[in-house]
XYZ file of C-alpha atoms in Angstrom:
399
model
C 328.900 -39.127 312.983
C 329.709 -39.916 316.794
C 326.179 -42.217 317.185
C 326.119 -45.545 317.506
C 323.064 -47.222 317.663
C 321.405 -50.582 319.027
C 318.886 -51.701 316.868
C 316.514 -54.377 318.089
C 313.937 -53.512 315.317
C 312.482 -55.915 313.043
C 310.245 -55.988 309.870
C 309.889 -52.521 308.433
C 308.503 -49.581 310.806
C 311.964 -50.149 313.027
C 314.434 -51.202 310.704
C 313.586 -48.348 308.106
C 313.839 -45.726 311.089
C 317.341 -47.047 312.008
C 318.168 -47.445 308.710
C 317.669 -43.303 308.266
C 320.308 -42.875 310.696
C 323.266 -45.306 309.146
C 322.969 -43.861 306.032
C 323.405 -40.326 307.862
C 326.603 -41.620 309.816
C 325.630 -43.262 312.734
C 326.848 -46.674 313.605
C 323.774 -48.855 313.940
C 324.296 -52.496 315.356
C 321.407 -54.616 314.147
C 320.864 -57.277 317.269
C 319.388 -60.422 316.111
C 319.202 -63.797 316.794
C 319.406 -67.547 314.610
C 316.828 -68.962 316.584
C 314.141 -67.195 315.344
C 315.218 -64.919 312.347
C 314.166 -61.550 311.432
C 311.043 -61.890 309.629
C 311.896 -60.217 306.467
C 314.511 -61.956 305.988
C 312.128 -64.362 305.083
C 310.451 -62.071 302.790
C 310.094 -62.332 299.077
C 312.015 -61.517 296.476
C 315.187 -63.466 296.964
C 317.435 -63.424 294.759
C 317.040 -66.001 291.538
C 313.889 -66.731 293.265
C 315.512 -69.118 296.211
C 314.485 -68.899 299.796
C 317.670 -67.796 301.863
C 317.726 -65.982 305.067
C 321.255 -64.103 303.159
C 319.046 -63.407 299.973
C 315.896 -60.947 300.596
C 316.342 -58.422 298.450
C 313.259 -56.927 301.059
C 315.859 -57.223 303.959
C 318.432 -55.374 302.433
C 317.450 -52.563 301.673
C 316.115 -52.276 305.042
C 318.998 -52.933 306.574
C 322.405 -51.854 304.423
C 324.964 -49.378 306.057
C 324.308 -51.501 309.172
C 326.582 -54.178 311.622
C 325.108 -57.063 312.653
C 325.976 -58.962 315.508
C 323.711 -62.336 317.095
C 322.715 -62.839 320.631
C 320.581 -65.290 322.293
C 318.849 -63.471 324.548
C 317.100 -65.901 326.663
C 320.325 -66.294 328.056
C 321.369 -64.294 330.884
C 324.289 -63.964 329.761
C 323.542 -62.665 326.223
C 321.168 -60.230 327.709
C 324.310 -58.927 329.969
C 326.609 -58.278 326.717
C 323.404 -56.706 325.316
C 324.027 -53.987 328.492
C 327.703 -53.852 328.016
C 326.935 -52.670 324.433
C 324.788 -50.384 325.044
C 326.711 -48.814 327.679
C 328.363 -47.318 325.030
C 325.490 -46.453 322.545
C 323.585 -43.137 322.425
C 320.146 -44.911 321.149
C 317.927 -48.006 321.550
C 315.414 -48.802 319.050
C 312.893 -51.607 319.197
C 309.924 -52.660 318.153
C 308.496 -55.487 319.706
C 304.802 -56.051 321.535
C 304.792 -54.092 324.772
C 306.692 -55.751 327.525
C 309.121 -57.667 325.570
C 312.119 -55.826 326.611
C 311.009 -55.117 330.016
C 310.731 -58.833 330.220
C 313.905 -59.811 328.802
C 315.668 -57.378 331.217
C 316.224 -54.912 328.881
C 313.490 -52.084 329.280
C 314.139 -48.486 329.467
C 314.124 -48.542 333.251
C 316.694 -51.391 333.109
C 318.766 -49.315 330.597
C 318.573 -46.293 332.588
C 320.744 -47.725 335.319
C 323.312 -48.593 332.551
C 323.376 -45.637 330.672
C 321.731 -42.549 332.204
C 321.349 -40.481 329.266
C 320.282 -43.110 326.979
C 317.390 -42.461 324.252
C 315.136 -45.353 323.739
C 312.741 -45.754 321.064
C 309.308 -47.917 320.990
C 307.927 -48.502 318.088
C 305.007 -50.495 318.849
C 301.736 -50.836 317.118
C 299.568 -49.344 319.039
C 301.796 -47.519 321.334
C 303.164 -48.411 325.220
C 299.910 -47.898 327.141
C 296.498 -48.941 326.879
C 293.776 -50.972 325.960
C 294.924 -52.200 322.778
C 298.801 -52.103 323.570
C 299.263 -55.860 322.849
C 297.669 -55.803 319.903
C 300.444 -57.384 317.112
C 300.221 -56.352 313.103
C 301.794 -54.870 309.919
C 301.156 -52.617 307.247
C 298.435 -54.405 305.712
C 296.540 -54.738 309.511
C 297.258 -50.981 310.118
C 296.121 -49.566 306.419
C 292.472 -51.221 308.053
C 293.056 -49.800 311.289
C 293.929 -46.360 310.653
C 291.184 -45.529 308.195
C 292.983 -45.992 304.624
C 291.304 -49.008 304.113
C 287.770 -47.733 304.108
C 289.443 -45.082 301.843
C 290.623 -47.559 298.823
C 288.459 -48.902 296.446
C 285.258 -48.546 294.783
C 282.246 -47.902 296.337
C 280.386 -50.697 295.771
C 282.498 -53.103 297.135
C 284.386 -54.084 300.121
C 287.385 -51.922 301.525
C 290.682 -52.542 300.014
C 294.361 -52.366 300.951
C 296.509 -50.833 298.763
C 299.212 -53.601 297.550
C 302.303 -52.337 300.284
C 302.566 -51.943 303.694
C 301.988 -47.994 303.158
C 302.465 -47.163 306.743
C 305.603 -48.825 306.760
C 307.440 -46.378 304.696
C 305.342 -43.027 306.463
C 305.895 -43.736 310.277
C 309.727 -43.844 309.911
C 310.046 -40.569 308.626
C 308.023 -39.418 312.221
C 310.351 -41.479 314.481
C 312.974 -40.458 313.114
C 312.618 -36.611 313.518
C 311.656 -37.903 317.259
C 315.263 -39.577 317.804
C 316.910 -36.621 316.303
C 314.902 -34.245 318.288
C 315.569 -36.696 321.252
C 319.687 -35.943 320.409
C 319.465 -32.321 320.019
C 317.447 -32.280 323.586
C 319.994 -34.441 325.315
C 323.011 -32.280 323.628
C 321.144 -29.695 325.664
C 320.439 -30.759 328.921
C 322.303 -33.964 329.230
C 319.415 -35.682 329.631
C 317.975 -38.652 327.840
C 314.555 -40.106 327.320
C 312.009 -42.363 326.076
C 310.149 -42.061 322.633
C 306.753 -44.381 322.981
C 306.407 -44.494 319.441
C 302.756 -45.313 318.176
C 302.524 -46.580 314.298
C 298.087 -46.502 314.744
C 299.038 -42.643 316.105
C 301.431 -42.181 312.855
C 298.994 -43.550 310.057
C 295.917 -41.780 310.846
C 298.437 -38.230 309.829
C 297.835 -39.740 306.281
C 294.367 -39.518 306.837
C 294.462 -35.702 305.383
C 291.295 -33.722 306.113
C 289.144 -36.488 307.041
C 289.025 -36.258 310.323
C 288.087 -32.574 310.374
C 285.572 -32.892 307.718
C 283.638 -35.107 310.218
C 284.393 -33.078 313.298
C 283.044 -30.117 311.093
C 279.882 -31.439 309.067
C 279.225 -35.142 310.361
C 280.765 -36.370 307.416
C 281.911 -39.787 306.667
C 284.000 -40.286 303.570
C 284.196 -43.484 302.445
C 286.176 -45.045 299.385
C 285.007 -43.668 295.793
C 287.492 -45.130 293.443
C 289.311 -42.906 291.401
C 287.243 -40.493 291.680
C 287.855 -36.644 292.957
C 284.937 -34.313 294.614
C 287.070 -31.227 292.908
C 288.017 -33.034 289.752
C 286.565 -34.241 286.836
C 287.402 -35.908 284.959
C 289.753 -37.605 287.076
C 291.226 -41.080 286.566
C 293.423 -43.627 285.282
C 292.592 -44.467 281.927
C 294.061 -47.610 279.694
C 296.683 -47.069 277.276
C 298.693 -49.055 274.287
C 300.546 -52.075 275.855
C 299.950 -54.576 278.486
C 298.929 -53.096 281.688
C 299.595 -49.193 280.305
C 297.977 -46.216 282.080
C 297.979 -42.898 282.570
C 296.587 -41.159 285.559
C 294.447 -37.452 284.142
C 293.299 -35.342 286.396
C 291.022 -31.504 285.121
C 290.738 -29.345 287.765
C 288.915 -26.798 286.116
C 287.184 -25.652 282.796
C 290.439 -24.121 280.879
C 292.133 -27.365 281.532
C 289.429 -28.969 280.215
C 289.627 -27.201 277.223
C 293.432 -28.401 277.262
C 292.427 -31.599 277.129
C 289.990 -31.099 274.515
C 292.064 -29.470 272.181
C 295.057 -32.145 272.191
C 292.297 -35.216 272.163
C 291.237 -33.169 268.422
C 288.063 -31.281 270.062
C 285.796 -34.063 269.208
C 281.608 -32.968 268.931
C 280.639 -34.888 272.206
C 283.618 -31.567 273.614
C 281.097 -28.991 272.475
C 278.002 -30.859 274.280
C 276.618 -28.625 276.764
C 276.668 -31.778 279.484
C 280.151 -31.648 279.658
C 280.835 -27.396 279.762
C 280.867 -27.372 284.038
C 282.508 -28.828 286.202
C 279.034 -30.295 287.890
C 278.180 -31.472 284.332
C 281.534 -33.570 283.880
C 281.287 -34.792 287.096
C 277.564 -36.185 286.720
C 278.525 -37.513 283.425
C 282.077 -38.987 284.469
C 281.182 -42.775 283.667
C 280.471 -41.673 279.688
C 283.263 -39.387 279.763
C 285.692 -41.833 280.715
C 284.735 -44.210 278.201
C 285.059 -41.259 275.502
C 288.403 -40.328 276.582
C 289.865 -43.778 276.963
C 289.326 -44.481 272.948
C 292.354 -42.067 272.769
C 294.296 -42.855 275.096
C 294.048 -46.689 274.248
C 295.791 -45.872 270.769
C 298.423 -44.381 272.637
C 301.823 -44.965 274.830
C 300.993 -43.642 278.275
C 304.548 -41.759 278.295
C 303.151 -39.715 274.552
C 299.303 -39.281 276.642
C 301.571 -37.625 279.398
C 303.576 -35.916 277.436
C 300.924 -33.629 275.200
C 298.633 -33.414 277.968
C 301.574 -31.972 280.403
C 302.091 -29.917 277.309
C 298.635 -28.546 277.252
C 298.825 -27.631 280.486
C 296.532 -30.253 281.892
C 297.869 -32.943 284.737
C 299.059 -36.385 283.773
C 301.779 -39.072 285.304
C 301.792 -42.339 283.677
C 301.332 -45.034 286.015
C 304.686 -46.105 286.465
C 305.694 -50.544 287.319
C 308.542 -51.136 288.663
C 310.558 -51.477 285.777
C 309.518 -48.021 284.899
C 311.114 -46.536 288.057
C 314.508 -48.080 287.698
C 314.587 -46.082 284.332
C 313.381 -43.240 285.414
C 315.513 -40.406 285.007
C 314.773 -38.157 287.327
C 315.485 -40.421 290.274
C 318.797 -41.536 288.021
C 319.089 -37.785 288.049
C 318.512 -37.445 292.111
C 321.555 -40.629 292.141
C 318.012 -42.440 294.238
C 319.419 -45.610 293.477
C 323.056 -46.836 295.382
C 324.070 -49.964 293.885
C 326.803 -52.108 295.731
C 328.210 -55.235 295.540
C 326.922 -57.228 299.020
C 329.912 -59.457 298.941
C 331.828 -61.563 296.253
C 329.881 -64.295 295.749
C 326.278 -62.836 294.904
C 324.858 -60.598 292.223
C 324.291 -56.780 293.274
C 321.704 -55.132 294.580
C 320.255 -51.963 293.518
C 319.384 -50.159 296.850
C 317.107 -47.187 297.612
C 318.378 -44.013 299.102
C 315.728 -42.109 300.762
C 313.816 -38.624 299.390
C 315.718 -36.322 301.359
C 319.122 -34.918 300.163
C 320.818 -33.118 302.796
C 323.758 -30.471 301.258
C 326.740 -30.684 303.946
C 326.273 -33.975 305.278
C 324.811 -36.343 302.135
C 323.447 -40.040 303.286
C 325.769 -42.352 301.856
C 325.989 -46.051 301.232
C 328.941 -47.473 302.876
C 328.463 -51.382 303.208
C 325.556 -53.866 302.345
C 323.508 -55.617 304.875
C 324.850 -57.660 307.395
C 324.591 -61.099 307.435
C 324.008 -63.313 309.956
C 326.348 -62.833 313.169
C 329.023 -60.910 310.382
C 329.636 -58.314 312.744
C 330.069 -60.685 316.244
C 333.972 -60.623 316.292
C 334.466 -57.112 315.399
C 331.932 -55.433 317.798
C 332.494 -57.414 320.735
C 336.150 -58.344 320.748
C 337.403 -55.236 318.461
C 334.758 -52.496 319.600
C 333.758 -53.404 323.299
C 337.182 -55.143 324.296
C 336.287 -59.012 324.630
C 339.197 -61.324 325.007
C 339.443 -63.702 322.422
C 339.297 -67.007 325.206
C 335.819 -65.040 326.434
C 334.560 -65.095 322.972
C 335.463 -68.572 322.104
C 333.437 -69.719 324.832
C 330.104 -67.162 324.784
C 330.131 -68.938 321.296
C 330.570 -72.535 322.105
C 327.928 -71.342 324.858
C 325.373 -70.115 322.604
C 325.160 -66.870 324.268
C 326.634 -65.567 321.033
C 325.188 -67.116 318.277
């Protein structure tokens, strides 16, 4: 409460960071422009399946509890009312290539002479500074990048990237403890600063132990499926229905026995091949077959069910559909559903994991549309005469 917020973010990274702190109070202005449109607002879905810069369902639930005002800002005169409004904000984020903003006038040294105490984000890529500080991407690029690439997949073929933009949806939970941190400094001191925000720096956190296990032994790991170096068997095996599964994983020999018991203790149970851990794991192309005849004849949610009952570990393999039923995140009220505005369907929007006690996140309006928010931030908020608007508009300063 008491934040406001210029957001010059786009795609996910940036908008998902900003996004964290609307739903906690703060008043984040998205700044775009018509020109060239926020790229996920031309991201799939849209809703009934037509391409409309109002209808990503992708860009709003990046982007609800927001205002959203347009500015061209290759004018100099959009770039000024960019200053005015900041003067009054408490954060910047961005997340263009490196330079951008310096170049457009609107850099933290520029920003500094407007508002002393102002905290900037960058959330770049690769970071501010050097060598590969220009380089441009997403989720997919960065999953290669940062390792997790040459972590999916089978071993006998190529890397893989998982299906989302992973990174997306890890690095905002980083920048945003920076920002707060970045608030509780300045309530402090007084003093702002300037977050140089690396998304390359972010993913390779996700990267667990690998890192140490070559610093330590010279080891490379590379992708091995669904296989586990501590479990076995481990996997995702088929189940009744049309793309059914249910993920098992035996971490040691009583669980084992768990899962021997509830599959009926078949004799290839007893064989001595399949007693250790070692033996399992040597064996774990044969076992898998063996263990997937059961699990084909049944529902992955019944395969979870008497395993979890057994005491061994299972999760079905949830699809989408399967998460908006769930009900523990029903349960955990995960899901905020609003209606965006009279004459479109509703959205079903996604809160994020965290559920803070004294000050909950809330959802308060839908995403902005296009220039929704010009009249009331510049005229209402930062005191524009209605004449002055009138003609930044027939100007195409505002847009």
């Amino acid at each position: 409460k008491g934040i406001r917020v210029a957001d010059f973010t786009h795609a996910g990274v940036g908008p998902l960071t900003m996004r964290a702190l609307a739903d906690a109070g703060a008043e984040v202005i998205k700044i775009e422009t018509t020109t060239r449109t926020e790229v996920m607002r031309r991201a799939n879905p849209f809703k009934k399946g037509v391409t409309d810069v109002e209808a990503s369902a992708h860009f709003a639930c990046y982007n609800c509890n927001k205002l959203g005002v347009t500015l061209n800002l290759r004018k100099p005169k959009a770039v000024e009312l960019a200053k005015q409004l900041i003067k009054t904000c408490d954060v910047v984020g961005e997340s263009f290539t490196p330079g951008v903003m310096d170049r457009l006038g609107l850099g933290y040294k520029d920003l500094i002479k407007v508002k002393p105490d102002i905290i900037m984000a960058g959330m770049s890529l690769m970071g501010q500074t050097g060598p590969a500080r220009l380089y441009r991407g997403h989720g997919p690029v960065l999953q290669a990048m940062a390792g997790l690439s040459e972590l999916t997949g089978w071993p006998h073929l190529r890397p893989m990237a998982v299906s989302i933009a992973y990174t997306d949806y890890y690095a905002p939970q980083i920048w945003t403890l920076a920002i707060l941190g970045a608030l509780i400094y300045r309530n402090k001191t007084g003093k702002g600063q300037y977050i140089d925000g690396s998304d390359f720096e972010a993913a390779i956190d996700s990267l667990e132990t690998k890192l140490m296990d070559y610093n330590v032994n010279g080891r490379i790991t590379i992708r091995n499926g669904n296989r586990n170096l501590r479990e076995a068997p481990h996997g995702c095996y088929p189940c009744a229905g049309e793309e059914r599964w249910c993920a098992i994983a035996v971490f040691n020999d009583e669980e084992w026995k768990g899962l021997c018991r509830v599959i009926g203790n078949p004799s290839w149970c007893q064989e001595d091949r399949f007693s250790t851990f070692r033996g399992r794991s040597e064996n774990h192309d044969e076992l898998d077959e063996r263990i997937s005849v059961w699990t084909r004849e049944r529902s992955a949610e019944e395969v979870m069910g008497k395993l979890q009952q057994a005491g061994v570990r299972a999760g079905v393999v949830q699809n989408a559909r399967d998460f908006l039923q769930d009900p523990q995140l029903r349960h955990q009220k995960h899901y905020w559903e609003l209606e965006d505005d009279p004459e479109k369907e509703w959205f079903t929007y996604e809160s994020f994991a965290y559920h803070l006690s004294d000050t909950p996140l809330k959802m308060t309006r839908p995403f902005p549309h296009l220039g929704e928010h010009n009249y009331k931030v510049f005229c209402e908020s930062l005191g524009m005469k209605d004449e002055e608007f009138a003609g930044l508009v027939a100007e195409g300063v505002i847009e």
